[in-house]
Coordinates of C-alpha atoms in Angstrom, one line a residue:
M1 CA 0.0 0.0 0.0
H2 CA 2.8 2.4 0.9
V3 CA 4.7 1.5 -2.3
V4 CA 1.6 2.3 -4.4
W5 CA 1.1 5.6 -2.6
R6 CA 4.7 6.6 -3.2
M7 CA 4.4 5.7 -6.9
I8 CA 1.3 8.0 -7.2
R9 CA 3.0 10.9 -5.4
K10 CA 6.0 10.6 -7.8
M11 CA 3.6 10.5 -10.8
N12 CA 2.1 13.8 -9.5
G13 CA 5.6 15.3 -9.2
I14 CA 5.7 15.0 -5.4
N15 CA 8.8 13.4 -3.8
S16 CA 9.0 13.9 -0.1
Y17 CA 12.3 12.0 0.1
K18 CA 14.2 14.4 -2.1
E19 CA 17.0 16.4 -0.4
I20 CA 16.6 20.2 -0.1
P21 CA 18.6 21.8 -3.0
V22 CA 20.8 24.9 -2.9
I23 CA 18.7 27.8 -1.7
E24 CA 19.2 31.2 -3.2
E25 CA 18.3 34.2 -0.9
E26 CA 19.2 37.9 -1.5
G27 CA 21.8 36.9 -4.1
E28 CA 23.6 34.5 -1.9
M29 CA 23.8 30.7 -2.5
N30 CA 23.2 28.6 0.6
V31 CA 24.9 25.2 -0.1
T32 CA 25.5 23.4 3.2
N33 CA 22.7 22.1 5.4
K34 CA 23.7 24.5 8.2
E35 CA 23.4 27.5 5.8
K36 CA 20.0 26.3 4.6
T37 CA 18.7 25.9 8.2
E38 CA 19.7 29.5 9.0
V39 CA 18.1 31.1 5.9
L40 CA 14.9 29.0 6.4
A41 CA 14.7 29.9 10.1
K42 CA 15.0 33.6 9.3
T43 CA 12.2 33.2 6.7
F44 CA 9.9 31.4 9.2
A45 CA 10.7 34.0 11.9
K46 CA 9.7 36.9 9.6
I47 CA 6.2 35.4 9.2
H48 CA 5.6 35.7 13.0
S49 CA 6.9 39.3 13.0
I50 CA 4.6 42.3 13.4
E51 CA 6.5 43.9 10.6
N52 CA 4.0 42.3 8.2
L53 CA 1.2 44.5 9.6
D54 CA 0.2 47.9 8.1
E55 CA 0.3 51.1 10.1
K56 CA -3.5 51.1 10.7
F57 CA -3.3 47.5 12.1
L58 CA -0.6 48.4 14.5
K59 CA -2.3 51.6 15.6
R60 CA -5.6 49.8 16.3
R61 CA -3.7 47.1 18.2
Q62 CA -2.1 49.6 20.4
E63 CA -5.5 51.2 21.2
I64 CA -7.0 47.9 22.2
S65 CA -3.9 47.0 24.2
K66 CA -4.2 50.2 26.3
K67 CA -7.8 49.3 27.1
Y68 CA -6.9 45.8 28.3
K69 CA -3.6 46.3 30.2
N70 CA -3.8 43.2 32.4
V71 CA -3.9 40.4 29.9
H72 CA -0.4 39.3 30.7
T73 CA -1.1 39.2 34.5
K74 CA -1.9 35.7 35.8
K75 CA -5.1 35.2 37.6
Q76 CA -4.5 34.9 41.4
G77 CA -7.3 33.5 43.6
V78 CA -9.8 33.3 40.8
D79 CA -11.9 30.1 40.7
N80 CA -13.0 28.6 37.4
I81 CA -15.2 25.5 36.9
M82 CA -12.4 23.9 34.8
D83 CA -9.7 24.4 37.5
E84 CA -10.0 21.0 39.2
V85 CA -6.9 18.7 39.3
F86 CA -6.6 16.1 36.5
N87 CA -7.5 12.6 37.3
S88 CA -6.1 9.3 36.0
F89 CA -9.1 8.7 33.7
E90 CA -8.5 11.9 31.8
L91 CA -4.9 11.0 31.4
K92 CA -5.7 7.5 30.1
I93 CA -8.2 8.9 27.6
A94 CA -5.6 11.4 26.3
I95 CA -2.9 8.8 25.9
N96 CA -5.1 6.0 24.5
N97 CA -6.8 8.2 21.9
S98 CA -3.4 9.3 20.4
K99 CA -1.9 8.1 17.2
N100 CA 1.8 7.6 16.9
T101 CA 3.5 10.8 15.5
T102 CA 7.1 11.9 15.3
P103 CA 8.2 13.0 18.8
G104 CA 9.9 16.3 19.6
R105 CA 13.3 17.1 21.2
D106 CA 12.7 14.8 24.1
M107 CA 12.2 11.7 21.8
I108 CA 9.3 10.4 23.9
S109 CA 6.6 8.8 21.8
Y110 CA 3.0 7.9 22.4
S111 CA 3.8 4.2 22.2
M112 CA 6.2 4.6 25.1
L113 CA 3.5 6.4 27.2
K114 CA 1.0 3.7 26.5
N115 CA 3.2 1.0 27.9
L116 CA 4.2 2.8 31.1
P117 CA 4.0 0.9 34.4
E118 CA 1.5 2.2 37.0
V119 CA 4.2 3.9 39.1
A120 CA 5.5 6.0 36.1
F121 CA 1.9 6.7 35.1
K122 CA 1.1 8.2 38.5
A123 CA 4.4 10.2 38.4
I124 CA 3.4 11.9 35.1
L125 CA -0.1 12.7 36.5
D126 CA 1.5 14.3 39.5
L127 CA 3.8 16.3 37.1
Y128 CA 0.8 17.6 35.1
N129 CA -1.1 18.6 38.3
H130 CA 1.9 20.5 39.6
I131 CA 2.2 22.4 36.3
W132 CA -1.5 23.0 36.3
S133 CA -1.5 24.5 39.8
E134 CA 1.6 26.6 39.2
G135 CA 0.8 27.7 35.6
I136 CA 4.4 27.4 34.5
L137 CA 5.4 25.0 31.7
P138 CA 8.9 23.5 31.2
K139 CA 10.9 25.5 28.7
D140 CA 11.5 22.4 26.6
W141 CA 7.8 22.2 26.1
K142 CA 7.7 25.6 24.4
S143 CA 10.6 24.8 22.0
A144 CA 9.9 23.2 18.6
I145 CA 12.0 21.5 16.0
V146 CA 10.9 22.6 12.6
I147 CA 11.2 20.4 9.5
P148 CA 10.9 22.4 6.2
I149 CA 8.8 20.8 3.5
V150 CA 8.6 22.4 0.1
T151 CA 5.1 23.4 -1.1
P152 CA 4.1 21.3 -4.2
G153 CA 4.4 23.3 -7.3
K154 CA 6.8 25.9 -5.9
D155 CA 10.4 26.6 -6.6
A156 CA 12.5 24.6 -4.2
T157 CA 15.5 26.9 -4.5
K158 CA 13.5 29.8 -2.8
A159 CA 13.2 30.0 1.0
N160 CA 9.6 31.2 0.9
S161 CA 8.5 28.1 -1.0
Y162 CA 8.8 26.0 2.2
R163 CA 6.3 25.4 4.9
P164 CA 7.2 24.4 8.5
I165 CA 6.3 21.1 10.1
A166 CA 6.8 21.6 13.9
L167 CA 7.8 18.7 16.2
T168 CA 6.9 19.5 19.8
S169 CA 7.0 17.5 23.1
T170 CA 4.7 14.5 23.3
L171 CA 4.3 15.0 27.0
C172 CA 3.1 18.6 26.4
K173 CA 0.7 17.4 23.7
V174 CA -0.9 14.9 26.1
M175 CA -1.5 17.7 28.6
E176 CA -2.9 19.8 25.7
K177 CA -5.4 17.0 24.9
M178 CA -6.7 17.0 28.5
I179 CA -7.1 20.7 28.4
V180 CA -8.7 20.7 25.0
R181 CA -11.3 18.2 26.2
R182 CA -12.2 20.4 29.1
L183 CA -12.3 23.6 27.0
S184 CA -14.3 22.0 24.3
Y185 CA -16.9 20.8 26.8
F186 CA -17.1 24.3 28.3
L187 CA -17.5 26.0 24.8
E188 CA -20.1 23.6 23.5
K189 CA -22.1 23.5 26.8
K190 CA -22.3 27.3 27.0
E191 CA -22.9 27.5 23.2
I192 CA -20.1 30.1 22.9
L193 CA -18.7 29.0 19.5
T194 CA -20.6 30.5 16.6
S195 CA -22.9 28.1 14.7
D196 CA -21.2 29.3 11.5
Q197 CA -17.9 27.6 12.4
S198 CA -17.6 24.0 11.3
G199 CA -13.8 23.6 11.6
F200 CA -12.2 21.5 14.3
R201 CA -15.5 20.6 16.0
K202 CA -16.9 17.2 16.7
K203 CA -19.5 15.9 14.2
R204 CA -18.8 18.9 11.9
S205 CA -17.2 18.8 8.5
T206 CA -16.5 20.8 5.3
M207 CA -19.8 19.3 4.1
D208 CA -21.7 21.7 6.4
A209 CA -20.3 24.8 4.7
Q210 CA -20.5 23.3 1.2
I211 CA -24.2 22.3 1.5
L212 CA -25.2 25.6 3.0
C213 CA -23.6 27.6 0.2
E214 CA -24.8 25.2 -2.6
N215 CA -28.3 25.2 -1.3
D216 CA -28.6 29.0 -1.6
V217 CA -26.9 29.0 -5.0
K218 CA -29.4 26.4 -6.3
K219 CA -32.3 28.4 -5.0
A220 CA -31.0 31.5 -6.8
L221 CA -30.6 29.7 -10.1
L222 CA -34.0 28.1 -10.0
M223 CA -35.7 31.4 -9.2
E224 CA -33.6 33.2 -11.9
E225 CA -31.9 35.4 -9.4
Y226 CA -28.3 36.5 -8.9
L227 CA -26.1 35.3 -6.1
I228 CA -22.7 36.9 -5.3
A229 CA -20.4 34.9 -3.1
V230 CA -17.1 36.3 -1.7
F231 CA -14.4 33.8 -0.5
F232 CA -11.9 35.1 2.1
D233 CA -8.4 33.8 3.0
I234 CA -6.5 35.0 6.0
E235 CA -2.7 35.6 5.4
N236 CA -0.7 33.2 7.5
A237 CA -3.7 32.8 9.8
Y238 CA -2.1 30.7 12.6
D239 CA 1.3 32.3 12.4
T240 CA 0.1 35.9 12.7
L241 CA -2.6 35.5 15.3
W242 CA -2.5 38.3 17.9
R243 CA -1.9 36.6 21.3
E244 CA -3.0 39.5 23.4
G245 CA -6.2 39.7 21.4
L246 CA -6.8 36.0 22.1
L247 CA -6.3 36.5 25.8
I248 CA -8.7 39.4 25.7
K249 CA -11.3 37.1 24.2
L250 CA -10.6 34.4 26.7
N251 CA -11.4 36.9 29.4
K252 CA -14.6 38.0 27.8
I253 CA -16.0 34.5 27.6
G254 CA -15.2 33.7 31.3
V255 CA -12.1 31.6 31.0
G256 CA -10.0 32.4 34.1
G257 CA -8.1 30.7 36.9
R258 CA -5.7 27.9 36.1
M259 CA -7.0 27.5 32.5
Y260 CA -6.2 31.1 31.7
N261 CA -2.8 30.9 33.4
W262 CA -1.8 27.8 31.6
I263 CA -2.8 29.2 28.2
L264 CA -1.0 32.5 28.9
D265 CA 2.3 30.7 29.8
F266 CA 1.9 28.3 26.9
L267 CA 1.7 31.1 24.4
L268 CA 4.6 33.2 25.7
E269 CA 8.4 32.8 25.2
R270 CA 8.2 30.2 22.5
T271 CA 11.1 29.3 20.3
F272 CA 12.0 27.1 17.4
Q273 CA 14.9 25.7 15.5
V274 CA 15.0 24.4 11.9
R275 CA 16.5 21.0 11.3
I276 CA 17.9 19.6 8.1
G277 CA 19.5 16.2 8.4
E278 CA 21.7 16.4 11.5
E279 CA 22.2 20.2 11.3
M280 CA 20.2 22.6 13.5
S281 CA 19.7 26.4 13.1
T282 CA 20.2 28.8 16.0
S283 CA 17.1 29.4 18.2
Y284 CA 14.5 32.0 17.1
D285 CA 11.7 33.6 19.1
I286 CA 8.1 33.2 18.0
L287 CA 6.5 36.6 18.6
N288 CA 3.0 36.0 17.2
G289 CA 0.7 33.2 16.4
T290 CA -0.3 29.9 17.9
P291 CA 2.3 27.1 17.8
Q292 CA 2.5 24.9 14.7
G293 CA 1.8 21.3 15.4
S294 CA 0.1 22.0 18.7
V295 CA -3.0 20.2 19.8
I296 CA -4.6 23.2 21.4
S297 CA -4.0 25.7 18.5
P298 CA -7.1 24.9 16.4
I299 CA -9.5 25.6 19.3
L300 CA -7.7 28.8 20.3
F301 CA -7.9 29.9 16.7
N302 CA -11.6 29.2 16.6
L303 CA -12.0 31.4 19.6
M304 CA -10.0 34.2 18.0
I305 CA -12.2 34.4 14.9
N306 CA -15.4 33.4 16.7
D307 CA -17.0 36.9 16.1
I308 CA -15.8 37.5 12.6
F309 CA -19.3 37.5 11.1
E310 CA -21.1 38.7 14.2
K311 CA -22.1 42.2 12.9
L312 CA -23.2 41.1 9.4
N313 CA -26.8 41.8 8.3
P314 CA -29.1 38.7 8.9
N315 CA -29.9 38.5 5.2
I316 CA -26.2 37.7 4.4
G317 CA -25.4 34.0 4.0
K318 CA -22.2 33.0 5.7
A319 CA -20.1 29.9 6.4
L320 CA -16.8 29.3 8.1
Y321 CA -14.4 26.4 8.2
A322 CA -11.4 27.2 10.3
D323 CA -9.9 30.2 8.4
D324 CA -11.8 29.6 5.1
G325 CA -14.7 32.0 5.2
A326 CA -17.5 32.8 2.7
V327 CA -20.3 35.3 2.6
W328 CA -23.0 35.6 -0.1
K329 CA -26.2 37.4 -0.9
R330 CA -29.0 36.6 -3.4
G331 CA -31.8 38.5 -5.1
R332 CA -33.1 39.9 -8.3
N333 CA -31.7 43.4 -8.1
L334 CA -28.0 43.2 -8.9
R335 CA -27.2 46.7 -7.6
S336 CA -28.9 46.0 -4.3
I337 CA -26.9 42.7 -3.9
V338 CA -23.6 44.5 -4.7
K339 CA -24.3 47.1 -2.1
G340 CA -25.3 44.5 0.6
I341 CA -22.3 42.3 -0.1
Q342 CA -19.9 45.3 -0.1
E343 CA -21.2 46.4 3.3
A344 CA -20.5 42.8 4.5
I345 CA -17.0 43.0 3.2
H346 CA -16.5 46.3 5.1
E347 CA -17.7 44.8 8.3
V348 CA -15.3 41.8 7.9
E349 CA -12.5 44.3 7.1
R350 CA -13.2 46.3 10.2
W351 CA -13.1 43.2 12.3
S352 CA -9.7 42.2 10.8
V353 CA -8.2 45.6 11.6
D354 CA -9.5 45.4 15.2
W355 CA -8.0 41.9 15.8
G356 CA -4.9 42.0 13.7
L357 CA -5.7 39.2 11.2
K358 CA -5.2 40.5 7.6
F359 CA -7.1 39.0 4.7
S360 CA -5.2 38.3 1.5
V361 CA -6.5 40.5 -1.3
S362 CA -4.8 38.4 -4.0
K363 CA -6.5 35.2 -2.7
A364 CA -9.9 36.7 -1.8
Q365 CA -12.1 36.3 -4.9
Y366 CA -15.8 36.5 -5.8
M367 CA -18.2 34.7 -8.1
I368 CA -21.6 35.6 -9.6
F369 CA -23.9 32.7 -9.9
T370 CA -26.7 33.3 -12.5
K371 CA -28.3 31.9 -15.6
K372 CA -28.4 35.3 -17.2
K373 CA -25.8 35.9 -20.0
K374 CA -25.7 39.7 -19.9
M375 CA -24.7 41.5 -16.7
E376 CA -23.6 44.9 -15.5
Q377 CA -20.0 45.5 -14.7
I378 CA -19.5 45.4 -10.9
T379 CA -16.6 46.1 -8.6
L380 CA -16.1 44.8 -5.0
K381 CA -13.2 46.1 -2.9
L382 CA -11.3 44.8 0.2
Y383 CA -8.9 47.3 1.9
D384 CA -9.8 49.7 -1.0
Q385 CA -8.3 47.2 -3.5
P386 CA -10.6 45.6 -6.2
L387 CA -11.2 41.9 -5.8
E388 CA -10.8 39.5 -8.7
R389 CA -14.0 38.0 -10.2
V390 CA -13.6 34.3 -11.2
S391 CA -15.8 32.0 -13.2
E392 CA -15.1 29.0 -10.9
F393 CA -13.6 28.7 -7.3
K394 CA -12.3 25.8 -5.4
Y395 CA -14.1 26.0 -2.0
L396 CA -13.0 23.5 0.6
G397 CA -12.0 21.0 -2.1
L398 CA -15.0 21.4 -4.4
I399 CA -14.8 23.4 -7.6
F400 CA -18.0 25.6 -7.8
D401 CA -18.8 26.9 -11.3
G402 CA -21.2 29.7 -12.2
K403 CA -24.1 27.4 -13.1
L404 CA -23.4 24.4 -10.7
T405 CA -22.8 22.0 -13.6
W406 CA -19.8 20.4 -11.6
K407 CA -18.1 19.6 -14.9
R408 CA -14.7 21.0 -13.8
H409 CA -14.8 19.2 -10.4
I410 CA -15.8 15.8 -12.0
K411 CA -13.0 16.3 -14.6
K412 CA -10.6 16.8 -11.8
I413 CA -11.7 13.6 -10.1
E414 CA -11.4 11.8 -13.5
N415 CA -7.8 12.9 -14.0
K416 CA -6.7 12.0 -10.5
C417 CA -8.3 8.5 -10.7
K418 CA -6.8 7.7 -14.1
G419 CA -3.3 7.9 -12.7
I420 CA -4.3 5.6 -9.8
I421 CA -5.9 3.1 -12.2
N422 CA -2.7 3.1 -14.3
C423 CA -0.8 2.2 -11.1
M424 CA -3.3 -0.6 -10.3
V425 CA -2.8 -2.0 -13.8
A426 CA 1.0 -2.0 -13.2
I427 CA 0.8 -4.0 -10.0
S428 CA -2.0 -6.4 -11.0
K429 CA 0.0 -8.9 -13.1
Y430 CA -1.3 -12.5 -13.0
E431 CA 1.9 -14.2 -11.9
W432 CA 3.4 -11.8 -9.4
G433 CA 0.8 -9.0 -9.0
A434 CA -1.1 -7.8 -5.9
S435 CA -4.0 -9.9 -4.6
K436 CA -7.6 -9.0 -5.2
R437 CA -8.0 -7.9 -1.6
S438 CA -5.0 -5.6 -1.9
L439 CA -6.2 -4.0 -5.1
L440 CA -9.6 -3.5 -3.5
H441 CA -8.0 -1.6 -0.6
V442 CA -6.2 0.6 -3.2
Y443 CA -9.5 1.3 -4.9
Q444 CA -11.3 2.1 -1.6
A445 CA -8.5 4.3 -0.2
L446 CA -7.5 6.3 -3.2
I447 CA -10.4 6.2 -5.8
R448 CA -13.6 5.7 -3.8
S449 CA -12.6 8.2 -1.2
S450 CA -12.0 10.8 -3.9
I451 CA -15.4 10.1 -5.4
D452 CA -17.1 10.2 -2.0
Y453 CA -15.7 13.5 -0.9
G454 CA -18.3 16.2 -1.5
C455 CA -20.7 13.8 -3.3
T456 CA -23.6 15.2 -1.3
V457 CA -23.0 18.5 -3.1
Y458 CA -21.8 17.6 -6.6
G459 CA -24.1 14.6 -6.7
A460 CA -26.8 17.0 -8.0
G461 CA -24.9 17.1 -11.3
S462 CA -26.3 15.8 -14.6
K463 CA -26.6 12.0 -15.3
L464 CA -24.0 12.3 -18.0
E465 CA -21.4 13.6 -15.5
M466 CA -22.3 11.0 -12.9
T467 CA -21.9 8.3 -15.6
K468 CA -18.2 9.3 -15.9
L469 CA -17.7 8.3 -12.3
E470 CA -19.5 5.0 -12.8
N471 CA -17.1 4.3 -15.6
I472 CA -14.1 5.0 -13.2
Q473 CA -15.6 2.5 -10.7
S474 CA -16.2 -0.1 -13.4
K475 CA -12.6 0.1 -14.7
A476 CA -11.1 -0.1 -11.1
L477 CA -13.2 -3.0 -10.0
R478 CA -12.5 -5.0 -13.2
I479 CA -8.8 -4.7 -12.5
C480 CA -9.4 -5.8 -8.9
C481 CA -11.1 -9.0 -9.8
G482 CA -9.4 -9.6 -13.2
A483 CA -12.7 -9.7 -15.1
I484 CA -12.9 -9.4 -18.8
R485 CA -14.7 -6.5 -20.5
S486 CA -17.8 -8.5 -21.3
T487 CA -18.4 -9.3 -17.6
P488 CA -21.6 -7.5 -16.4
L489 CA -20.8 -4.7 -14.1
D490 CA -23.5 -5.8 -11.6
A491 CA -21.8 -9.2 -11.3
I492 CA -18.4 -7.5 -10.7
R493 CA -19.9 -5.3 -7.9
V494 CA -21.4 -8.4 -6.2
E495 CA -18.0 -10.2 -6.5
M496 CA -16.2 -7.2 -4.9
G497 CA -18.9 -6.3 -2.4
E498 CA -19.3 -2.7 -3.7
M499 CA -22.6 -1.0 -4.3
P500 CA -23.4 1.3 -7.3
L501 CA -22.3 4.9 -6.8
D502 CA -25.8 6.3 -6.9
L503 CA -26.9 4.0 -4.0
R504 CA -23.7 4.9 -2.2
R505 CA -24.4 8.6 -2.6
E506 CA -27.9 8.1 -1.2
K507 CA -26.4 6.2 1.8
I508 CA -24.0 9.2 2.4
Y509 CA -26.9 11.6 2.1
L510 CA -28.9 9.7 4.7
M511 CA -25.9 9.5 7.0
Y512 CA -25.5 13.2 6.8
W513 CA -29.3 13.8 7.4
V514 CA -29.1 11.6 10.6
N515 CA -26.0 13.6 11.7
L516 CA -28.0 16.9 11.2
Q517 CA -31.0 15.6 13.0
G518 CA -28.8 14.6 16.0
S519 CA -27.0 17.9 16.1
E520 CA -27.7 20.9 18.3
R521 CA -30.6 23.2 17.4
N522 CA -28.3 26.1 16.5
H523 CA -26.4 24.1 13.8
H524 CA -26.3 26.5 10.9
T525 CA -26.8 23.8 8.2
R526 CA -30.1 22.7 9.8
T527 CA -31.7 25.6 8.0
V528 CA -31.5 23.5 4.8
L529 CA -34.0 21.1 6.4
K530 CA -36.6 23.8 6.9
D531 CA -39.4 23.8 4.5
C532 CA -39.4 26.7 2.0
W533 CA -41.3 27.6 -1.1
E534 CA -38.2 27.2 -3.4
Y535 CA -38.3 23.5 -2.7
K536 CA -41.7 23.3 -4.5
K537 CA -39.9 24.5 -7.7
N538 CA -39.2 21.7 -10.2
G539 CA -35.6 21.1 -11.2
G540 CA -34.0 20.9 -7.8
N541 CA -32.2 17.6 -7.3
S542 CA -29.9 18.7 -4.5
F543 CA -29.9 17.6 -0.8
G544 CA -32.5 20.1 0.3
W545 CA -34.9 19.0 -2.5
K546 CA -34.4 15.2 -2.2
Y547 CA -33.7 14.3 1.4
E548 CA -37.4 13.9 2.3
Q549 CA -37.9 11.5 -0.5
W550 CA -34.9 9.3 0.7
V551 CA -36.0 9.5 4.3
K552 CA -39.5 8.4 3.4
E553 CA -38.2 5.5 1.2
C554 CA -36.1 4.2 4.1
D555 CA -38.9 4.8 6.7
L556 CA -36.7 7.0 8.9
K557 CA -39.1 10.0 9.3
D558 CA -40.5 8.9 12.7
E559 CA -37.4 7.5 14.1
V560 CA -35.9 9.1 17.2
I561 CA -32.3 10.3 16.6
C562 CA -30.0 10.5 19.6
P563 CA -27.8 13.6 20.0
N564 CA -24.5 13.0 18.2
I565 CA -22.7 15.0 20.9
P566 CA -24.3 14.2 24.2
L567 CA -23.3 16.9 26.7
H568 CA -23.8 15.5 30.2
G569 CA -24.8 17.6 33.1
V570 CA -21.6 16.3 34.8
P571 CA -18.5 18.0 33.4
V572 CA -16.1 15.6 31.6
W573 CA -13.4 16.3 34.2
N574 CA -15.7 14.9 37.0
I575 CA -16.4 11.6 35.2
T576 CA -14.5 8.8 36.8
E577 CA -13.3 5.6 35.2
P578 CA -16.1 3.0 35.2
V579 CA -15.5 -0.2 37.1
V580 CA -16.7 -3.2 35.2
E581 CA -17.4 -6.3 37.4
V582 CA -16.6 -9.5 35.5
R583 CA -16.5 -12.0 38.4
L584 CA -20.1 -13.1 37.9
L585 CA -19.4 -13.7 34.2
D586 CA -16.4 -15.8 35.0
A587 CA -18.4 -17.8 37.5
W588 CA -21.2 -18.4 35.0
E589 CA -18.8 -19.6 32.3
K590 CA -17.2 -22.1 34.7
E591 CA -20.6 -23.4 35.7
E592 CA -21.8 -23.8 32.1
G593 CA -18.5 -25.3 31.0
I594 CA -18.0 -22.7 28.3
V595 CA -14.6 -22.3 26.9
I596 CA -13.7 -19.0 25.1
V597 CA -10.9 -19.1 22.7
L598 CA -9.3 -15.7 21.9
K599 CA -7.8 -15.4 18.5

């Protein structure tokens, strides 16, 4: 499997095993690994610098800082509901739910922690509770080793073509997991996080934002209206996050005590070194942003941008997935729509100046969805600079086109899958090739997963476009089982245990519907399930138009759906490890003479 994946990466021009070439920076050639580490470290350090901000950003930051002077002061004698000491059950959950990753400077891995004796386990728990009560983290926990990885498609001889992969202490990440579990419970229970945010939240996905946007676009097209959508991108979102601004927001939502003190110390005085081979750069300070590779960074970032769309007009559609934001407005009067969407852009722009996160004008683009061929010339501006209008946009992995035909997106899937099918042909020789099971795993992992992603949205495309995907499945499954061309496709699917793609899409649709039904009432995508007069319009074959039909066919309408995120009245940090009594079971097995063989 790993060999196949490596072959596919090489076919796409990606080779993660290639050494870093000579890097040219400011007219100087950096040849040795030591020289490369220094030039890359300086480049990464510049990203975190406040020098990247304009004068108006810096001025506004200073004004807000004067208003909140005590953000760097630790909370003394302040009680918080999350301040209780950690228990052994929390530590076990944090360790057992971790996947093996590359360790940091201390070279301690998750597999080592999972096999600790009870004495060492208790010692680590005591260490965490001491750090928790003092609010002071070990310096090594705040130091990262950065591995530079070249961005695909960019010039590997330029320092700004690399992105950092940070390796941090595993012991610190385990403690972060326990803190994130508490903080997530607090935020979800109090409903502090905006319903627009789908990133880094349980039972949320990119599908939420995609379906919400596509549903409004489909309504606009059916009603012969215009819909203007603007897609935002924050420049170096995690690296430039204003730490003091984050601490101000933590204060506002009521996070204090030990939780506040731990986060405060965690963010300050952080350093990193770049490593290439055996060579290390000198240590550089990280002046802004949340740590790369950190467990807690995503939830802290969510808190920072939580109010980004708070002041927008209620008639503006909006969706957020981590730092990928979109706003849109529909209607018949194009000038009115342009005015409304420009006001929304100004509100988002004002928010960015207040909180020091700058949007990229070059990456922020807008689209006009309409069936009309002739249109007035319009201009939208961000920071007084005109935004680029595009005929298609890749939003969270899906390529939206102006009329929602999905031709470009399906073409992209086709091209990707053709390369994988060629690899499958190469490794499926009769005498020495891969087994049927191995080839099926390749199909499921690399082809079917690509087809599945976003199918709840692009599945509304024409039958002709959907047939192209069926042909891809047909070719792949024939290779898997070695069938000749004349073998009926239905027989091949039965042989391989795969269902037709249209039935699979329906299954995924229903799974998503169940997830929405079990979600909290303020889930923003639940609005798609509300009855509206546009659904009576013929021609709609998207999720909003079809889900009732599928639910009725499967007799699920009257079923009771359990909450997908049960938030107990008892906080997660007060839940103790359950004790399972098995002595009665052992006694019954002996009495009945049952022998259980474990394989």
